[in-house]
Amino acid sequence: MNKYQQIAYEIEQYIHEHNLEQGTKLDSLDTLTKRYNVSRSTISKALDTLEKRGAIFQQRGSGIFVRRQRREGYVSLLVNRGFSANFKAGDTHYDVLNVEQTIANEEVAHNLHIEIGTPVYLVERLVYQGEKKLCKEISYFPVELVPYLNKEIAEQSIFNYLETAYKMNISFSDVYLVVNQLTDAEADALDLPPLSPGLYMEQVVYLATGTPFDYSKVVYHYKHAKFFVQSVNH
Amino acid sequence: MNKYQQIAYEIEQYIHEHNLEQGTKLDSLDTLTKRYNVSRSTISKALDTLEKRGAIFQQRGSGIFVRRQRREGYVSLLVNRGFSANFKAGDTHYDVLNVEQTIANEEVAHNLHIEIGTPVYLVERLVYQGEKKLCKEISYFPVELVPYLNKEIAEQSIFNYLETAYKMNISFSDVYLVVNQLTDAEADALDLPPLSPGLYMEQVVYLATGTPFDYSKVVYHYKHAKFFVQSVNH
């Protein structure tokens, strides 16, 4: 973790621990610079990070303010740290249905920017939040970037594994959402009646280099999936 | 528009007009600083803006790269400029069902941070994308911030009107998404069979001061609503 990330983390913890309300004014850039004994640009970078994450907003000339998610139980679409990071610790578990090496078809190749026929890992999981079935997920990882996966690894957060074992720098993602009626197989997997609504998410996750390393297709149980996005306009 | 916003706009136009692919390297910070003849911090701010909007990614030590939405027909959840800005110019039109002054109930008051009973405008519209019904929307605006609205105004982009007529500085928004089966009235309004899936969005939009001025509840036609989010991890 870089210095600015560490400071961003500490400021976010401070907001969280003191349960600061939306609109609460935080210390000025100058005060923070002195407190953390770092350069203005480091503090500035930490604050920009927090703004991107929707934790604060900066108003030129008048200060830095707390921005808070105001609803319980909604999951951020901007924090692409996988399910484990978005839900309460220990609450998420995975039923791994399949882990195998296969080759990229046209769709997978297109999304991972690789040639059709390139070796990829396929991981198929049911994701539970507590006792509830949250979603069914199919993920593809190029073997060139992710040389080894197995069932045991897939029973935990794969992202944590990739960051720890391979020092991968997971950086940003593109998320696509559509709504449709579930297929019979999907309804069955999620314990829902046929033709129930489903939220379909496709996600491409990139390394800091801009290389995509994960393409996932997820179908969510509509009763257990609530999302939020905090947007910045300019 | 500030200088850095103008430069951000020009860089984004350049990417768009030259149809630059994801991963294309852009000119360096130094080169851009010279070309636009402004300070490094202005260029830096322009680039941060573009990164927040998902148009570029910056990789320390190695450069600035194009980041592109790769799918046609998906609407960004991060660009909260209203429907008119998200779809092709002229393609969006509004069937205004109701514009009236009323008072905030508990839900509206909670989301707009005002007292129950405070005067608000209620605007109810069907939104069309070309010939297709895109969604049904109910919006609330505090009269204290938005002193006047009528049917004619609501037949266009209300955001454009507020920025032009009242010089309002629309800044950021919180967006909440859930999926459910449509009620009979909603299915009827969207020309869908009973119990069809619906995507429900609630949005609170804030001024740069952090004051919420718009609380909207939108139900989307599931066949015409496709969304994407470009997230930044750190």
Short mmCIF file of C-alpha atoms in Angstrom, two decimals, chain A:
data_model
loop_
_atom_site.label_atom_id
_atom_site.label_comp_id
_atom_site.label_asym_id
_atom_site.label_seq_id
_atom_site.Cartn_x
_atom_site.Cartn_y
_atom_site.Cartn_z
CA MET A 1 0.00 0.00 0.00
CA ASN A 2 1.35 3.41 -0.96
CA LYS A 3 1.54 6.28 1.54
CA TYR A 4 -1.46 8.07 0.00
CA GLN A 5 -3.51 4.87 0.08
CA GLN A 6 -2.61 4.38 3.74
CA ILE A 7 -3.75 7.93 4.53
CA ALA A 8 -6.96 7.49 2.50
CA TYR A 9 -7.62 4.32 4.48
CA GLU A 10 -7.05 6.10 7.81
CA ILE A 11 -9.34 9.00 6.92
CA GLU A 12 -12.04 6.57 5.81
CA GLN A 13 -11.67 4.61 9.05
CA TYR A 14 -11.97 7.87 10.99
CA ILE A 15 -15.24 8.74 9.22
CA HIS A 16 -16.53 5.25 9.84
CA GLU A 17 -15.53 4.99 13.50
CA HIS A 18 -16.93 8.40 14.38
CA ASN A 19 -20.05 7.65 12.36
CA LEU A 20 -19.82 11.10 10.73
CA GLU A 21 -22.96 12.29 8.96
CA GLN A 22 -23.18 13.26 5.29
CA GLY A 23 -22.06 16.89 4.96
CA THR A 24 -19.77 16.91 8.02
CA LYS A 25 -16.80 19.17 7.30
CA LEU A 26 -13.39 17.52 7.59
CA ASP A 27 -10.06 19.16 8.35
CA SER A 28 -8.53 21.30 5.62
CA LEU A 29 -5.84 20.18 3.20
CA ASP A 30 -3.28 22.25 5.13
CA THR A 31 -4.24 20.74 8.48
CA LEU A 32 -4.13 17.20 7.07
CA THR A 33 -0.76 17.90 5.45
CA LYS A 34 0.68 18.92 8.83
CA ARG A 35 -0.97 16.07 10.73
CA TYR A 36 0.31 13.34 8.44
CA ASN A 37 3.61 15.11 7.87
CA VAL A 38 3.63 14.45 4.14
CA SER A 39 3.53 16.63 1.02
CA ARG A 40 0.40 18.48 -0.07
CA SER A 41 0.32 16.36 -3.22
CA THR A 42 0.22 13.14 -1.18
CA ILE A 43 -2.77 14.40 0.83
CA SER A 44 -4.35 15.66 -2.37
CA LYS A 45 -3.98 12.21 -3.91
CA ALA A 46 -5.44 10.56 -0.81
CA LEU A 47 -8.45 12.92 -0.98
CA ASP A 48 -8.95 12.29 -4.71
CA THR A 49 -8.96 8.56 -3.97
CA LEU A 50 -11.63 9.04 -1.31
CA GLU A 51 -13.66 11.21 -3.67
CA LYS A 52 -13.52 8.53 -6.37
CA ARG A 53 -14.69 5.98 -3.81
CA GLY A 54 -17.63 8.23 -2.90
CA ALA A 55 -16.46 8.68 0.71
CA ILE A 56 -16.03 12.47 0.55
CA PHE A 57 -16.69 15.42 -1.71
CA GLN A 58 -14.40 18.39 -2.16
CA GLN A 59 -15.83 21.80 -2.72
CA ARG A 60 -13.35 24.31 -3.99
CA GLY A 61 -12.80 27.23 -1.65
CA SER A 62 -15.04 25.86 1.03
CA GLY A 63 -13.69 22.53 2.18
CA ILE A 64 -13.82 18.76 2.32
CA PHE A 65 -17.05 17.03 3.37
CA VAL A 66 -18.19 13.55 4.32
CA ARG A 67 -20.21 11.71 1.72
CA ARG A 68 -21.96 8.63 2.98
CA GLN A 69 -23.84 5.73 1.64
CA ARG A 70 -27.17 6.16 3.35
CA ARG A 71 -28.76 2.75 2.97
CA GLU A 72 -27.97 -0.52 4.67
CA GLY A 73 -27.65 -3.70 2.64
CA TYR A 74 -26.75 -2.14 -0.71
CA VAL A 75 -23.53 -3.22 -2.38
CA SER A 76 -21.30 -0.73 -4.19
CA LEU A 77 -20.83 -1.30 -7.90
CA LEU A 78 -17.70 0.84 -7.72
CA VAL A 79 -15.77 -1.20 -5.19
CA ASN A 80 -14.72 -4.15 -7.29
CA ARG A 81 -13.06 -6.15 -4.58
CA GLY A 82 -15.20 -9.20 -5.10
CA PHE A 83 -18.08 -10.44 -2.98
CA SER A 84 -16.05 -11.02 0.17
CA ALA A 85 -15.02 -7.38 0.40
CA ASN A 86 -18.49 -6.02 -0.22
CA PHE A 87 -20.35 -8.02 2.37
CA LYS A 88 -19.74 -8.51 6.05
CA ALA A 89 -16.64 -10.50 6.89
CA GLY A 90 -17.28 -14.21 7.07
CA ASP A 91 -20.80 -13.91 5.69
CA THR A 92 -19.92 -14.85 2.13
CA HIS A 93 -19.24 -18.42 1.15
CA TYR A 94 -18.85 -20.23 -2.13
CA ASP A 95 -20.17 -23.53 -3.37
CA VAL A 96 -17.69 -24.37 -6.12
CA LEU A 97 -19.47 -26.26 -8.91
CA ASN A 98 -16.59 -26.51 -11.34
CA VAL A 99 -12.96 -25.48 -11.85
CA GLU A 100 -11.33 -26.54 -15.11
CA GLN A 101 -8.94 -25.47 -17.81
CA THR A 102 -10.64 -24.90 -21.12
CA ILE A 103 -10.16 -22.61 -24.13
CA ALA A 104 -11.64 -19.20 -24.84
CA ASN A 105 -14.67 -19.11 -27.12
CA GLU A 106 -15.44 -15.96 -29.12
CA GLU A 107 -17.24 -14.18 -26.28
CA VAL A 108 -14.56 -14.92 -23.69
CA ALA A 109 -11.75 -14.03 -26.11
CA HIS A 110 -13.41 -10.73 -27.00
CA ASN A 111 -13.84 -9.67 -23.38
CA LEU A 112 -10.36 -10.73 -22.25
CA HIS A 113 -8.63 -9.29 -25.37
CA ILE A 114 -7.13 -12.68 -26.23
CA GLU A 115 -7.26 -14.99 -29.25
CA ILE A 116 -10.04 -17.55 -29.58
CA GLY A 117 -8.64 -20.90 -28.41
CA THR A 118 -6.32 -19.40 -25.77
CA PRO A 119 -6.22 -21.51 -22.55
CA VAL A 120 -8.37 -20.11 -19.74
CA TYR A 121 -9.53 -21.26 -16.33
CA LEU A 122 -13.27 -21.57 -15.94
CA VAL A 123 -14.68 -21.28 -12.40
CA GLU A 124 -18.36 -21.83 -11.71
CA ARG A 125 -19.68 -20.97 -8.23
CA LEU A 126 -22.83 -20.44 -6.26
CA VAL A 127 -22.33 -17.51 -3.92
CA TYR A 128 -24.11 -17.46 -0.57
CA GLN A 129 -24.63 -14.48 1.69
CA GLY A 130 -25.27 -16.08 5.07
CA GLU A 131 -27.96 -18.69 4.35
CA LYS A 132 -29.20 -16.93 1.22
CA LYS A 133 -28.25 -17.74 -2.34
CA LEU A 134 -26.94 -14.46 -3.72
CA CYS A 135 -25.92 -15.40 -7.26
CA LYS A 136 -24.47 -17.90 -9.66
CA GLU A 137 -21.19 -16.87 -11.21
CA ILE A 138 -19.08 -18.12 -14.13
CA SER A 139 -15.59 -16.61 -14.35
CA TYR A 140 -12.80 -16.92 -16.89
CA PHE A 141 -9.12 -16.20 -16.23
CA PRO A 142 -6.37 -16.46 -18.89
CA VAL A 143 -3.90 -19.18 -17.85
CA GLU A 144 -1.06 -16.93 -18.97
CA LEU A 145 -1.96 -14.50 -16.16
CA VAL A 146 -3.41 -16.97 -13.66
CA PRO A 147 -1.24 -20.10 -13.99
CA TYR A 148 -3.01 -22.14 -11.31
CA LEU A 149 -6.45 -22.38 -9.73
CA ASN A 150 -8.19 -25.23 -7.94
CA LYS A 151 -11.38 -25.92 -6.00
CA GLU A 152 -9.79 -25.05 -2.65
CA ILE A 153 -8.65 -21.64 -3.91
CA ALA A 154 -12.06 -20.95 -5.44
CA GLU A 155 -13.74 -21.62 -2.09
CA GLN A 156 -12.28 -18.33 -0.89
CA SER A 157 -11.87 -14.92 -2.53
CA ILE A 158 -9.99 -15.51 -5.79
CA PHE A 159 -8.99 -11.83 -5.89
CA ASN A 160 -7.29 -12.08 -2.49
CA TYR A 161 -5.46 -15.16 -3.70
CA LEU A 162 -4.26 -13.46 -6.89
CA GLU A 163 -3.06 -10.42 -4.99
CA THR A 164 -1.27 -12.49 -2.37
CA ALA A 165 0.11 -15.40 -4.40
CA TYR A 166 0.83 -13.62 -7.67
CA LYS A 167 1.20 -10.02 -6.43
CA MET A 168 -1.34 -9.00 -9.05
CA ASN A 169 -2.29 -5.33 -8.98
CA ILE A 170 -6.07 -5.42 -9.45
CA SER A 171 -7.06 -1.97 -10.59
CA PHE A 172 -10.38 -1.27 -12.34
CA SER A 173 -13.37 -2.92 -13.91
CA ASP A 174 -16.15 -2.53 -16.47
CA VAL A 175 -19.52 -3.70 -15.21
CA TYR A 176 -22.54 -4.28 -17.49
CA LEU A 177 -26.07 -4.80 -16.17
CA VAL A 178 -29.23 -6.05 -17.80
CA VAL A 179 -32.47 -7.49 -16.46
CA ASN A 180 -34.29 -10.47 -17.91
CA GLN A 181 -36.39 -13.47 -17.00
CA LEU A 182 -34.39 -16.38 -15.64
CA THR A 183 -33.92 -19.50 -17.72
CA ASP A 184 -35.30 -22.68 -16.12
CA ALA A 185 -31.79 -23.82 -15.18
CA GLU A 186 -30.97 -20.48 -13.54
CA ALA A 187 -34.29 -20.40 -11.67
CA ASP A 188 -33.59 -23.92 -10.45
CA ALA A 189 -30.06 -23.03 -9.31
CA LEU A 190 -31.34 -20.00 -7.36
CA ASP A 191 -34.44 -21.75 -5.91
CA LEU A 192 -36.80 -19.39 -7.70
CA PRO A 193 -39.99 -20.09 -9.70
CA PRO A 194 -39.61 -20.27 -13.50
CA LEU A 195 -39.56 -16.89 -15.29
CA SER A 196 -38.61 -15.00 -12.13
CA PRO A 197 -36.72 -11.74 -12.74
CA GLY A 198 -32.94 -11.94 -12.77
CA LEU A 199 -30.24 -9.30 -12.66
CA TYR A 200 -27.45 -10.20 -15.07
CA MET A 201 -24.04 -8.70 -14.55
CA GLU A 202 -20.99 -9.05 -16.75
CA GLN A 203 -17.71 -7.82 -15.37
CA VAL A 204 -14.28 -7.38 -16.92
CA VAL A 205 -11.57 -6.71 -14.34
CA TYR A 206 -8.23 -5.17 -15.28
CA LEU A 207 -4.74 -5.02 -13.85
CA ALA A 208 -3.11 -1.60 -13.38
CA THR A 209 -1.40 -2.19 -16.74
CA GLY A 210 -4.82 -2.19 -18.46
CA THR A 211 -4.69 -5.95 -19.13
CA PRO A 212 -8.00 -7.75 -18.45
CA PHE A 213 -7.54 -10.85 -16.28
CA ASP A 214 -11.11 -11.78 -15.27
CA TYR A 215 -14.31 -11.99 -17.27
CA SER A 216 -17.31 -12.98 -15.16
CA LYS A 217 -20.97 -13.56 -15.91
CA VAL A 218 -23.19 -13.41 -12.86
CA VAL A 219 -26.91 -13.89 -12.40
CA TYR A 220 -28.28 -12.51 -9.13
CA HIS A 221 -31.23 -13.66 -7.06
CA TYR A 222 -33.43 -10.59 -7.47
CA LYS A 223 -34.57 -10.58 -3.87
CA HIS A 224 -31.03 -10.55 -2.47
CA ALA A 225 -29.29 -8.18 -4.86
CA LYS A 226 -29.28 -4.47 -4.07
CA PHE A 227 -26.71 -2.18 -5.57
CA PHE A 228 -25.66 1.40 -5.31
CA VAL A 229 -23.41 3.71 -7.26
CA GLN A 230 -22.07 7.03 -6.04
CA SER A 231 -21.36 9.14 -9.06
CA VAL A 232 -19.27 12.24 -9.54
CA ASN A 233 -20.46 14.46 -12.30
CA HIS A 234 -17.44 16.35 -13.48
#
